[in-house]
PDB file of C-alpha atoms and ligand atoms in Angstrom:
ATOM      1  CA  MET A   1      19.704  -8.208  -4.437  1.00 48.00           C
ATOM      2  CA  ALA A   2      20.262  -6.818  -7.856  1.00 48.00           C
ATOM      3  CA  SER A   3      22.539  -3.842  -8.364  1.00 47.00           C
ATOM      4  CA  PRO A   4      21.389  -0.311  -7.026  1.00 50.00           C
ATOM      5  CA  GLY A   5      18.725   1.535  -9.074  1.00 50.00           C
ATOM      6  CA  GLY A   6      20.430   4.754  -8.855  1.00 53.00           C
ATOM      7  CA  TRP A   7      17.544   6.671  -6.965  1.00 53.00           C
ATOM      8  CA  GLY A   8      18.482   5.378  -3.484  1.00 54.00           C
ATOM      9  CA  PHE A   9      16.988   2.019  -3.653  1.00 59.00           C
ATOM     10  CA  SER A  10      18.180  -1.369  -4.889  1.00 75.00           C
ATOM     11  CA  VAL A  11      16.213  -3.139  -7.756  1.00 90.00           C
ATOM     12  CA  PRO A  12      13.524  -5.250  -6.064  1.00 96.00           C
ATOM     13  CA  GLU A  13      12.925  -9.058  -6.978  1.00 97.00           C
ATOM     14  CA  LEU A  14       9.342  -8.708  -6.330  1.00 98.00           C
ATOM     15  CA  VAL A  15       6.947  -5.832  -5.970  1.00 98.00           C
ATOM     16  CA  LEU A  16       3.624  -6.785  -4.430  1.00 98.00           C
ATOM     17  CA  VAL A  17       1.350  -3.659  -4.786  1.00 98.00           C
ATOM     18  CA  PHE A  18      -1.734  -3.902  -2.366  1.00 98.00           C
ATOM     19  CA  SER A  19      -4.865  -1.812  -2.615  1.00 98.00           C
ATOM     20  CA  GLY A  20      -8.401  -2.224  -1.003  1.00 98.00           C
ATOM     21  CA  LYS A  21     -11.052  -0.103   0.643  1.00 97.00           C
ATOM     22  CA  ARG A  22     -10.583   1.488   4.048  1.00 93.00           C
ATOM     23  CA  LYS A  23     -10.776  -1.124   6.733  1.00 94.00           C
ATOM     24  CA  SER A  24     -10.500  -3.929   4.176  1.00 97.00           C
ATOM     25  CA  GLY A  25      -7.389  -5.043   6.111  1.00 96.00           C
ATOM     26  CA  LYS A  26      -4.501  -3.862   3.936  1.00 97.00           C
ATOM     27  CA  ASP A  27      -2.163  -3.239   6.818  1.00 94.00           C
ATOM     28  CA  PHE A  28      -3.255  -6.463   8.668  1.00 96.00           C
ATOM     29  CA  VAL A  29      -2.511  -8.595   5.682  1.00 98.00           C
ATOM     30  CA  THR A  30       0.749  -6.852   4.622  1.00 98.00           C
ATOM     31  CA  ASP A  31       1.993  -6.955   8.242  1.00 97.00           C
ATOM     32  CA  ARG A  32       1.291 -10.624   8.234  1.00 98.00           C
ATOM     33  CA  ILE A  33       3.350 -11.070   5.032  1.00 98.00           C
ATOM     34  CA  GLN A  34       6.151  -9.134   6.455  1.00 98.00           C
ATOM     35  CA  ARG A  35       6.025 -11.413   9.697  1.00 98.00           C
ATOM     36  CA  ARG A  36       6.189 -14.434   7.560  1.00 97.00           C
ATOM     37  CA  LEU A  37       8.965 -13.306   5.439  1.00 97.00           C
ATOM     38  CA  GLY A  38      10.979 -11.376   7.861  1.00 97.00           C
ATOM     39  CA  SER A  39      12.073  -7.688   7.844  1.00 97.00           C
ATOM     40  CA  GLU A  40      15.271  -8.598   6.232  1.00 96.00           C
ATOM     41  CA  VAL A  41      13.488 -10.047   3.220  1.00 96.00           C
ATOM     42  CA  CYS A  42      10.264  -7.908   3.049  1.00 97.00           C
ATOM     43  CA  GLY A  43      10.055  -4.119   3.215  1.00 97.00           C
ATOM     44  CA  ILE A  44       6.681  -2.386   3.532  1.00 97.00           C
ATOM     45  CA  LEU A  45       6.209   0.841   1.658  1.00 97.00           C
ATOM     46  CA  ARG A  46       3.487   3.190   2.491  1.00 96.00           C
ATOM     47  CA  LEU A  47       2.686   5.743  -0.269  1.00 97.00           C
ATOM     48  CA  SER A  48       0.772   7.663   2.485  1.00 96.00           C
ATOM     49  CA  GLY A  49       4.045   8.018   4.525  1.00 96.00           C
ATOM     50  CA  PRO A  50       5.694  10.766   2.693  1.00 96.00           C
ATOM     51  CA  LEU A  51       2.399  12.288   1.914  1.00 97.00           C
ATOM     52  CA  LYS A  52       1.518  12.592   5.600  1.00 97.00           C
ATOM     53  CA  GLN A  53       5.045  13.777   6.378  1.00 96.00           C
ATOM     54  CA  GLN A  54       5.008  16.571   3.900  1.00 95.00           C
ATOM     55  CA  TYR A  55       1.340  17.501   4.732  1.00 97.00           C
ATOM     56  CA  ALA A  56       2.100  17.621   8.538  1.00 97.00           C
ATOM     57  CA  GLN A  57       5.128  19.759   7.966  1.00 96.00           C
ATOM     58  CA  GLU A  58       3.205  22.341   5.851  1.00 95.00           C
ATOM     59  CA  HIS A  59       0.153  22.494   8.094  1.00 97.00           C
ATOM     60  CA  GLY A  60       1.985  22.282  11.519  1.00 98.00           C
ATOM     61  CA  LEU A  61       0.205  18.963  12.397  1.00 98.00           C
ATOM     62  CA  ASP A  62       1.207  15.862  14.623  1.00 98.00           C
ATOM     63  CA  LEU A  63       2.860  13.358  12.163  1.00 98.00           C
ATOM     64  CA  ASP A  64       2.733  10.506  14.836  1.00 97.00           C
ATOM     65  CA  GLN A  65      -1.159  11.041  15.090  1.00 96.00           C
ATOM     66  CA  LEU A  66      -1.640  11.320  11.265  1.00 96.00           C
ATOM     67  CA  LEU A  67       0.274   7.918  10.855  1.00 93.00           C
ATOM     68  CA  GLY A  68      -1.797   6.277  13.600  1.00 88.00           C
ATOM     69  CA  SER A  69      -5.353   4.872  13.113  1.00 77.00           C
ATOM     70  CA  GLY A  70      -7.324   7.101  15.589  1.00 84.00           C
ATOM     71  CA  PRO A  71      -9.805   9.929  14.866  1.00 89.00           C
ATOM     72  CA  TYR A  72      -7.113  12.560  14.289  1.00 95.00           C
ATOM     73  CA  LYS A  73      -6.198  11.110  10.845  1.00 93.00           C
ATOM     74  CA  GLU A  74      -9.871  10.939   9.971  1.00 91.00           C
ATOM     75  CA  ARG A  75     -10.265  14.629  10.893  1.00 95.00           C
ATOM     76  CA  TYR A  76      -7.713  15.553   8.211  1.00 96.00           C
ATOM     77  CA  ARG A  77      -8.172  12.747   5.674  1.00 94.00           C
ATOM     78  CA  ALA A  78     -10.507  14.697   3.082  1.00 94.00           C
ATOM     79  CA  ASP A  79      -8.176  17.613   3.059  1.00 95.00           C
ATOM     80  CA  MET A  80      -5.111  15.406   2.859  1.00 96.00           C
ATOM     81  CA  ILE A  81      -6.657  13.679  -0.144  1.00 95.00           C
ATOM     82  CA  HIS A  82      -7.147  17.053  -1.801  1.00 94.00           C
ATOM     83  CA  TRP A  83      -3.588  18.203  -0.980  1.00 95.00           C
ATOM     84  CA  GLY A  84      -2.107  14.951  -2.333  1.00 95.00           C
ATOM     85  CA  GLU A  85      -4.214  15.082  -5.428  1.00 93.00           C
ATOM     86  CA  THR A  86      -2.826  18.501  -6.183  1.00 93.00           C
ATOM     87  CA  ARG A  87       0.749  17.237  -5.825  1.00 93.00           C
ATOM     88  CA  ARG A  88      -0.087  14.068  -8.014  1.00 93.00           C
ATOM     89  CA  LEU A  89      -1.488  16.164 -10.814  1.00 92.00           C
ATOM     90  CA  GLN A  90       1.887  18.018 -11.060  1.00 94.00           C
ATOM     91  CA  ASP A  91       3.809  14.641 -10.775  1.00 95.00           C
ATOM     92  CA  PRO A  92       1.894  11.331 -10.702  1.00 94.00           C
ATOM     93  CA  GLY A  93       4.983   9.455  -9.462  1.00 95.00           C
ATOM     94  CA  PHE A  94       5.933  11.967  -6.562  1.00 95.00           C
ATOM     95  CA  PHE A  95       4.800   9.787  -3.573  1.00 96.00           C
ATOM     96  CA  CYS A  96       5.834   6.552  -5.151  1.00 97.00           C
ATOM     97  CA  ARG A  97       9.404   7.830  -5.731  1.00 95.00           C
ATOM     98  CA  LEU A  98       9.715   9.042  -2.225  1.00 95.00           C
ATOM     99  CA  ALA A  99       8.296   5.842  -0.742  1.00 96.00           C
ATOM    100  CA  THR A 100      10.837   3.665  -2.479  1.00 96.00           C
ATOM    101  CA  ARG A 101      13.784   5.645  -1.124  1.00 93.00           C
ATOM    102  CA  GLY A 102      16.246   3.648   0.763  1.00 90.00           C
ATOM    103  CA  ILE A 103      14.495   0.319   0.526  1.00 94.00           C
ATOM    104  CA  ARG A 104      16.981  -2.457   0.492  1.00 92.00           C
ATOM    105  CA  GLN A 105      14.937  -5.602   0.811  1.00 95.00           C
ATOM    106  CA  PRO A 106      14.325  -7.947  -2.271  1.00 96.00           C
ATOM    107  CA  VAL A 107      10.682  -8.146  -1.775  1.00 97.00           C
ATOM    108  CA  TRP A 108       8.580  -4.891  -1.631  1.00 98.00           C
ATOM    109  CA  VAL A 109       5.122  -4.788  -0.275  1.00 98.00           C
ATOM    110  CA  VAL A 110       3.330  -1.464  -1.174  1.00 98.00           C
ATOM    111  CA  SER A 111       0.474  -1.344   1.231  1.00 98.00           C
ATOM    112  CA  ASP A 112      -1.713   1.433   0.044  1.00 96.00           C
ATOM    113  CA  ALA A 113      -2.079   1.881  -3.746  1.00 97.00           C
ATOM    114  CA  ARG A 114      -5.195   3.905  -4.311  1.00 96.00           C
ATOM    115  CA  ARG A 115      -4.914   5.220  -7.886  1.00 95.00           C
ATOM    116  CA  LEU A 116      -4.262   3.863 -11.387  1.00 95.00           C
ATOM    117  CA  SER A 117      -1.242   6.204 -11.579  1.00 95.00           C
ATOM    118  CA  ASP A 118       0.224   4.286  -8.518  1.00 96.00           C
ATOM    119  CA  LEU A 119      -0.063   0.898 -10.297  1.00 97.00           C
ATOM    120  CA  GLN A 120       1.188   2.349 -13.724  1.00 96.00           C
ATOM    121  CA  TRP A 121       4.248   3.823 -11.854  1.00 97.00           C
ATOM    122  CA  PHE A 122       5.451   0.408 -10.259  1.00 97.00           C
ATOM    123  CA  ARG A 123       4.450  -1.546 -13.469  1.00 97.00           C
ATOM    124  CA  SER A 124       6.452   0.741 -15.674  1.00 97.00           C
ATOM    125  CA  LYS A 125       9.408   0.812 -13.490  1.00 96.00           C
ATOM    126  CA  PHE A 126       9.536  -2.883 -12.693  1.00 97.00           C
ATOM    127  CA  PRO A 127       7.347  -4.709 -15.310  1.00 97.00           C
ATOM    128  CA  LEU A 128       8.754  -8.111 -14.665  1.00 97.00           C
ATOM    129  CA  GLN A 129       8.550  -7.762 -10.866  1.00 97.00           C
ATOM    130  CA  THR A 130       5.177  -6.115 -10.134  1.00 98.00           C
ATOM    131  CA  GLN A 131       2.159  -8.042  -9.031  1.00 98.00           C
ATOM    132  CA  CYS A 132      -1.153  -6.296  -8.055  1.00 98.00           C
ATOM    133  CA  VAL A 133      -3.076  -7.694  -5.059  1.00 98.00           C
ATOM    134  CA  ARG A 134      -6.602  -6.507  -4.000  1.00 98.00           C
ATOM    135  CA  VAL A 135      -7.770  -7.147  -0.324  1.00 98.00           C
ATOM    136  CA  GLN A 136     -11.608  -7.149  -0.094  1.00 98.00           C
ATOM    137  CA  SER A 137     -14.073  -7.290   2.689  1.00 98.00           C
ATOM    138  CA  SER A 138     -17.789  -6.821   2.831  1.00 97.00           C
ATOM    139  CA  GLU A 139     -19.156  -3.502   4.053  1.00 97.00           C
ATOM    140  CA  GLU A 140     -20.639  -5.337   7.122  1.00 97.00           C
ATOM    141  CA  THR A 141     -17.107  -6.481   8.096  1.00 97.00           C
ATOM    142  CA  ARG A 142     -15.617  -3.113   7.452  1.00 97.00           C
ATOM    143  CA  MET A 143     -18.298  -1.615   9.657  1.00 96.00           C
ATOM    144  CA  GLN A 144     -17.432  -4.041  12.339  1.00 95.00           C
ATOM    145  CA  ARG A 145     -13.896  -2.836  12.096  1.00 93.00           C
ATOM    146  CA  GLY A 146     -15.021   0.873  12.566  1.00 90.00           C
ATOM    147  CA  TRP A 147     -15.725   1.953   8.973  1.00 93.00           C
ATOM    148  CA  SER A 148     -18.701   4.194   8.271  1.00 93.00           C
ATOM    149  CA  PHE A 149     -19.389   5.854   4.963  1.00 96.00           C
ATOM    150  CA  THR A 150     -17.996   9.304   4.620  1.00 94.00           C
ATOM    151  CA  ALA A 151     -18.961  11.566   1.742  1.00 93.00           C
ATOM    152  CA  GLY A 152     -15.871  13.118   0.070  1.00 90.00           C
ATOM    153  CA  VAL A 153     -13.841  10.178   1.083  1.00 93.00           C
ATOM    154  CA  ASP A 154     -15.425   6.985   0.278  1.00 96.00           C
ATOM    155  CA  ASP A 155     -16.921   8.328  -2.942  1.00 96.00           C
ATOM    156  CA  ALA A 156     -13.598  10.045  -4.113  1.00 93.00           C
ATOM    157  CA  GLU A 157     -10.754   8.502  -6.275  1.00 93.00           C
ATOM    158  CA  SER A 158      -8.693   7.847  -3.081  1.00 94.00           C
ATOM    159  CA  GLU A 159     -11.169   5.010  -2.374  1.00 97.00           C
ATOM    160  CA  CYS A 160     -12.683   4.271  -5.758  1.00 97.00           C
ATOM    161  CA  GLY A 161      -9.743   4.723  -8.150  1.00 96.00           C
ATOM    162  CA  LEU A 162      -9.086   1.075  -8.560  1.00 97.00           C
ATOM    163  CA  ASP A 163     -12.736  -0.263  -8.442  1.00 96.00           C
ATOM    164  CA  SER A 164     -12.624  -1.079 -12.089  1.00 94.00           C
ATOM    165  CA  GLY A 165     -10.209  -1.294 -15.093  1.00 92.00           C
ATOM    166  CA  VAL A 166      -7.522  -3.200 -13.293  1.00 95.00           C
ATOM    167  CA  GLN A 167      -6.583  -6.835 -13.714  1.00 93.00           C
ATOM    168  CA  PHE A 168      -5.522  -8.042 -10.286  1.00 97.00           C
ATOM    169  CA  ASP A 169      -2.943 -10.755  -9.995  1.00 98.00           C
ATOM    170  CA  TRP A 170      -4.498 -11.912  -6.737  1.00 98.00           C
ATOM    171  CA  ILE A 171      -7.563 -11.188  -4.860  1.00 98.00           C
ATOM    172  CA  ILE A 172      -7.451 -11.783  -0.951  1.00 98.00           C
ATOM    173  CA  THR A 173     -10.921 -12.039   0.655  1.00 98.00           C
ATOM    174  CA  ASN A 174     -10.305 -10.891   4.229  1.00 98.00           C
ATOM    175  CA  GLU A 175     -13.603 -12.090   5.999  1.00 95.00           C
ATOM    176  CA  GLY A 176     -14.478 -14.447   8.820  1.00 92.00           C
ATOM    177  CA  ASP A 177     -16.196 -16.915   6.473  1.00 89.00           C
ATOM    178  CA  ALA A 178     -13.582 -16.863   3.618  1.00 91.00           C
ATOM    179  CA  PRO A 179     -10.764 -19.401   3.588  1.00 93.00           C
ATOM    180  CA  SER A 180      -8.089 -18.581   6.160  1.00 96.00           C
ATOM    181  CA  LEU A 181      -5.699 -15.806   5.294  1.00 97.00           C
ATOM    182  CA  ASP A 182      -2.688 -18.268   5.626  1.00 96.00           C
ATOM    183  CA  GLU A 183      -4.209 -20.420   3.049  1.00 97.00           C
ATOM    184  CA  GLN A 184      -5.050 -17.548   0.784  1.00 98.00           C
ATOM    185  CA  LEU A 185      -1.461 -16.186   1.165  1.00 98.00           C
ATOM    186  CA  GLN A 186       0.347 -19.232   0.542  1.00 98.00           C
ATOM    187  CA  PRO A 187       0.901 -18.797  -3.272  1.00 98.00           C
ATOM    188  CA  ILE A 188       2.077 -15.213  -2.639  1.00 98.00           C
ATOM    189  CA  LEU A 189       4.521 -16.245   0.160  1.00 98.00           C
ATOM    190  CA  LYS A 190       5.723 -18.967  -2.122  1.00 98.00           C
ATOM    191  CA  LEU A 191       6.460 -16.411  -4.999  1.00 97.00           C
ATOM    192  CA  ALA A 192       8.131 -14.126  -2.497  1.00 97.00           C
ATOM    193  CA  GLU A 193      10.377 -16.859  -1.101  1.00 96.00           C
ATOM    194  CA  GLU A 194      11.309 -17.928  -4.551  1.00 95.00           C
ATOM    195  CA  ALA A 195      12.073 -14.211  -5.392  1.00 93.00           C
ATOM    196  CA  SER A 196      14.260 -13.733  -2.351  1.00 91.00           C
ATOM    197  CA  SER A 197      16.075 -16.978  -2.885  1.00 88.00           C
ATOM    198  CA  SER A 198      16.928 -16.049  -6.294  1.00 79.00           C
ATOM    199  CA  SER A 199      18.245 -12.684  -5.000  1.00 75.00           C
ATOM    200  CA  SER A 200      20.530 -14.459  -2.504  1.00 69.00           C
ATOM    201  CA  ILE A 201      21.806 -16.706  -5.196  1.00 62.00           C
ATOM    202  CA  SER A 202      22.577 -13.628  -7.373  1.00 62.00           C
ATOM    203  CA  ARG A 203      24.433 -12.009  -4.399  1.00 59.00           C
ATOM    204  CA  SER A 204      26.767 -14.934  -3.672  1.00 57.00           C
TER     205      SER A 204
HETATM  206  N1  LIG B   1      -8.361 -10.869   9.360  1.00 53.25           N
HETATM  207  C1  LIG B   1      -8.539 -10.111  10.457  1.00 53.25           C
HETATM  208  N2  LIG B   1      -8.642 -10.555  11.593  1.00 53.25           N
HETATM  209  C2  LIG B   1      -8.777  -9.756  12.860  1.00 53.25           C
HETATM  210  N3  LIG B   1      -8.770  -8.476  12.757  1.00 53.25           N
HETATM  211  C3  LIG B   1      -8.589  -7.858  11.522  1.00 53.25           C
HETATM  212  C4  LIG B   1      -8.418  -8.572  10.247  1.00 53.25           C
HETATM  213  N4  LIG B   1      -8.330  -7.836   9.229  1.00 53.25           N
HETATM  214  C5  LIG B   1      -8.317  -6.498   9.657  1.00 53.25           C
HETATM  215  N5  LIG B   1      -8.519  -6.579  11.065  1.00 53.25           N
HETATM  216  C6  LIG B   1      -8.529  -5.337  11.920  1.00 53.25           C
HETATM  217  O1  LIG B   1      -9.385  -4.421  11.355  1.00 53.25           O
HETATM  218  C7  LIG B   1      -8.937  -3.055  11.483  1.00 53.25           C
HETATM  219  C8  LIG B   1      -8.720  -2.383  10.139  1.00 53.25           C
HETATM  220  O2  LIG B   1      -7.749  -3.067   9.416  1.00 53.25           O
HETATM  221  P1  LIG B   1      -6.580  -2.400   8.621  1.00 53.25           P
HETATM  222  O3  LIG B   1      -5.538  -3.391   8.224  1.00 53.25           O
HETATM  223  O4  LIG B   1      -6.007  -1.216   9.371  1.00 53.25           O
HETATM  224  O5  LIG B   1      -7.363  -1.835   7.291  1.00 53.25           O
HETATM  225  P2  LIG B   1      -6.885  -0.843   6.153  1.00 53.25           P
HETATM  226  O6  LIG B   1      -5.368  -0.698   6.235  1.00 53.25           O
HETATM  227  O7  LIG B   1      -7.390  -1.513   5.002  1.00 53.25           O
HETATM  228  O8  LIG B   1      -7.668   0.473   6.489  1.00 53.25           O
HETATM  229  C9  LIG B   1      -7.607  -3.228  12.283  1.00 53.25           C
HETATM  230  O9  LIG B   1      -7.983  -3.002  13.579  1.00 53.25           O
HETATM  231  C10 LIG B   1      -7.143  -4.660  12.105  1.00 53.25           C
HETATM  232  O10 LIG B   1      -6.520  -5.167  13.070  1.00 53.25           O
HETATM  233  C1  LIG B   2      -4.398  10.993   2.295  1.00 53.25           C
HETATM  234  C2  LIG B   2      -4.231   9.657   2.259  1.00 53.25           C
HETATM  235  O1  LIG B   2      -2.964   9.151   1.859  1.00 53.25           O
HETATM  236  C3  LIG B   2      -4.618   9.027   3.566  1.00 53.25           C
HETATM  237  C4  LIG B   2      -4.262   7.477   3.685  1.00 53.25           C
HETATM  238  O2  LIG B   2      -3.945   7.205   4.962  1.00 53.25           O
HETATM  239  P1  LIG B   2      -3.957   5.605   5.375  1.00 53.25           P
HETATM  240  O3  LIG B   2      -3.185   4.912   4.229  1.00 53.25           O
HETATM  241  O4  LIG B   2      -3.401   5.491   6.829  1.00 53.25           O
HETATM  242  O5  LIG B   2      -5.467   5.167   5.274  1.00 53.25           O
HETATM  243  P2  LIG B   2      -6.208   3.763   5.499  1.00 53.25           P
HETATM  244  O6  LIG B   2      -5.257   2.789   5.666  1.00 53.25           O
HETATM  245  O7  LIG B   2      -6.986   3.730   4.461  1.00 53.25           O
HETATM  246  O8  LIG B   2      -6.967   4.133   6.794  1.00 53.25           O
HETATM  247  C5  LIG B   2      -5.267   9.019   1.234  1.00 53.25           C
HETATM  248  C6  LIG B   2      -4.852   9.437  -0.258  1.00 53.25           C
HETATM  249  O9  LIG B   2      -5.833   9.561  -1.057  1.00 53.25           O
HETATM  250  O10 LIG B   2      -3.663   9.554  -0.539  1.00 53.25           O
END
């Protein structure tokens, strides 16, 4: 790993910034990447982590339930989006900075980018290391996973901010009839393995 970055993290060798619609499988895919690489090599960063923590604290809510995938989070989602947007307007890198604190692994996987400002923050801090990955699934598949259209959420920037204007480095199709995830993830895993081995060489 390279030398400390000065804001509580070490400089990463590779930053994979994931985005995708609700229930496209961002958590599923990023968890699989971490399992393949191991948690010593790969750290998962959730931009929504510090957002939920702060929101729960200010509103006297149950953080564990906001972090879970049940109906509690959905009850507060629209208001959390609005609350987070107010914070981002004042400081677009606010949640990115908090999410990167204390991350020590050489490969970072950001599981939930939603806005151009999220991508811009990582690209500007780590221009050589950042790669953007889109996870996509059909609406039919997302519905089978429990998604249904919610006005104020699915038509808001939180879900649509990266629908256009982004050149993704990788697109993963997370569907039953697509090539297997392992096959699609292979080049990304290879890149991550190369990055982490160069970090262990630079450490030794
Ligand atoms: N390839 C897959 N095979 C089986 N289940 C999947 C797959 N992708 C996603 N899922 C399931 O679909 C649901 C939504 O996936 P999740 O990763 O939480 O989506 P997101 O983080 O994009 O909202 C979860 O229950 C997850 O386990
Ligand atoms: C207010 C949010 O941060 C809530 C995100 O929660 P999750 O990241 O848990 O969401 P999904 O994986 O899509 O279900 C969205 C935002 O606009 O920042």
